[in-house]
Structures are given as structure tokens and as C-alpha cells.
Amino acid sequence: VASGLMLLSGLNDGDLEAYLRGNVAREDDPDAIAERVSAARSDGYVANLYGRVEGAAGVAAPIVDPDGRILAVVNISGPRERIANNLERVTKATVEAARRASEELSRRVMKNGKTHGRK
């Protein structure tokens, strides 16, 4: 699903490879997943029009901490036809919501003077 691919894009290459070796269902292709994760890293979002749920689709974008680590994702899902017919609009809304959430998180972290690994 889009959110899972986006979360996987936050892993380093070694952790991603280990995950793909040990956690991928038989019917899934680890190489295809790795390609989708690579695209998510470069695009900054994932659009998945053929997810696990028949007839469903989704778009996901990362919520990142001040150090750039993915903590969560914003995911907009719905009927495949509706998402596909409005893909550009849904993608823009998803990316913008994730950007705003990331900015708010950073603002709050900086206000409190804490980031991961630093006090």
C-alpha cells in the first residue's frame, strides 16, 4: 500500500534489504518493491492505484522530523477510479498536508529545544 511503501522509503539501504529478505509475502516481488521505494525516495510521495484492497487506491507522503527522518505518513485513500481521475489534485493535497505536518512538528520540536539524539 502507498503508506507502507512511503514508510519503507525512510529505511537505509541495509535495513530495507533486510526487510525485503525477511518480510515480503510470497506473491510479492522484492525487486519491484525496492524499485517503488526508490521512486518514493526521489518523488517524495507514493501513488498506488493497485493496492491490496480490490478497487482501492491511495497516495502517501512523509511526515518528517527536523532531522529528515520519516516518522509517519499522510495517506489519502479511496475508490481507485476516483483517485485515478483526481490523481494530481489528491497528490498535491497529500504532499501539502505532509509538508504542513512536518513544519508544525519541527516548530514544536525547536520550541522545546529537542530533536532526536540531542537535548
XYZ file of C-alpha atoms in Angstrom:
119
model
C 0.000 0.000 0.000
C 1.093 3.588 -0.501
C 1.702 4.296 3.185
C 3.813 1.160 3.607
C 5.960 2.000 0.596
C 6.437 5.536 1.891
C 7.461 4.267 5.342
C 9.904 1.817 3.762
C 11.496 4.714 1.869
C 12.710 6.051 5.217
C 14.856 2.982 5.860
C 18.526 2.982 4.964
C 19.539 0.607 2.154
C 20.765 -2.126 4.509
C 17.614 -2.116 6.627
C 15.437 -2.065 3.513
C 17.300 -5.043 2.058
C 16.951 -6.959 5.334
C 13.243 -6.160 5.472
C 12.686 -7.300 1.898
C 14.581 -10.557 2.533
C 12.563 -11.491 5.588
C 9.130 -9.880 5.454
C 7.771 -9.936 1.924
C 4.830 -12.189 1.092
C 5.484 -14.930 -1.459
C 3.236 -13.333 -4.049
C 5.175 -10.046 -3.896
C 8.361 -9.270 -5.803
C 11.076 -7.782 -3.550
C 12.799 -6.171 -6.540
C 9.588 -4.460 -7.623
C 9.056 -3.204 -4.075
C 12.637 -1.902 -3.962
C 12.018 -0.025 -7.229
C 8.826 1.540 -5.837
C 10.675 2.548 -2.656
C 13.449 4.126 -4.732
C 10.853 6.104 -6.695
C 9.197 7.198 -3.421
C 12.534 8.489 -2.165
C 13.109 10.586 -5.267
C 9.493 11.704 -5.799
C 8.683 12.438 -2.161
C 5.352 10.616 -2.372
C 3.789 7.326 -3.491
C 0.717 6.936 -5.668
C -0.567 3.370 -5.643
C -3.521 2.693 -7.907
C -3.474 -1.078 -7.358
C -3.263 -1.769 -3.656
C -4.135 -4.751 -1.517
C -7.826 -3.927 -1.318
C -9.623 -4.601 -4.590
C -10.861 -1.361 -6.126
C -8.933 0.888 -3.732
C -6.055 3.266 -4.370
C -4.050 5.728 -2.325
C -1.417 8.416 -2.215
C 1.028 8.843 0.676
C 3.637 11.460 1.590
C 6.055 11.518 4.544
C 5.873 13.461 7.774
C 9.493 14.084 8.710
C 11.212 15.261 11.866
C 13.708 18.160 11.877
C 16.490 15.680 11.070
C 14.640 14.478 7.964
C 13.604 11.087 9.350
C 10.196 9.775 8.370
C 8.043 9.457 11.478
C 4.640 8.916 9.861
C 2.787 9.462 6.610
C -0.291 11.240 5.382
C -2.316 8.836 3.283
C -5.383 9.674 1.238
C -7.196 6.566 0.028
C -10.413 5.924 -1.790
C -12.057 4.169 -4.704
C -9.490 3.552 -7.454
C -11.494 5.347 -10.144
C -11.977 8.452 -8.019
C -8.294 8.607 -7.008
C -7.116 7.964 -10.587
C -9.432 10.620 -12.031
C -8.161 13.166 -9.495
C -4.598 11.932 -9.052
C -2.864 15.291 -9.483
C -5.214 17.001 -7.034
C -5.034 14.170 -4.488
C -1.240 14.058 -4.752
C -0.926 17.815 -4.229
C -3.256 17.685 -1.207
C -1.379 14.739 0.311
C 2.063 16.279 -0.162
C 0.880 19.639 1.164
C -0.698 18.069 4.259
C 2.506 16.136 4.981
C 4.597 19.274 4.461
C 2.446 21.237 6.891
C 2.510 18.459 9.469
C 6.302 18.252 9.158
C 6.640 22.021 9.563
C 4.409 22.008 12.646
C 6.357 19.118 14.143
C 9.633 20.954 13.518
C 8.246 24.146 15.017
C 7.187 22.331 18.173
C 10.451 20.412 18.470
C 12.527 23.558 18.025
C 10.343 25.440 20.512
C 11.076 22.738 23.073
C 14.748 22.651 22.085
C 14.832 18.925 21.458
C 15.493 16.737 18.459
C 16.216 13.022 18.298
C 19.603 12.327 19.808
C 20.041 15.913 21.047
C 18.943 17.685 24.199
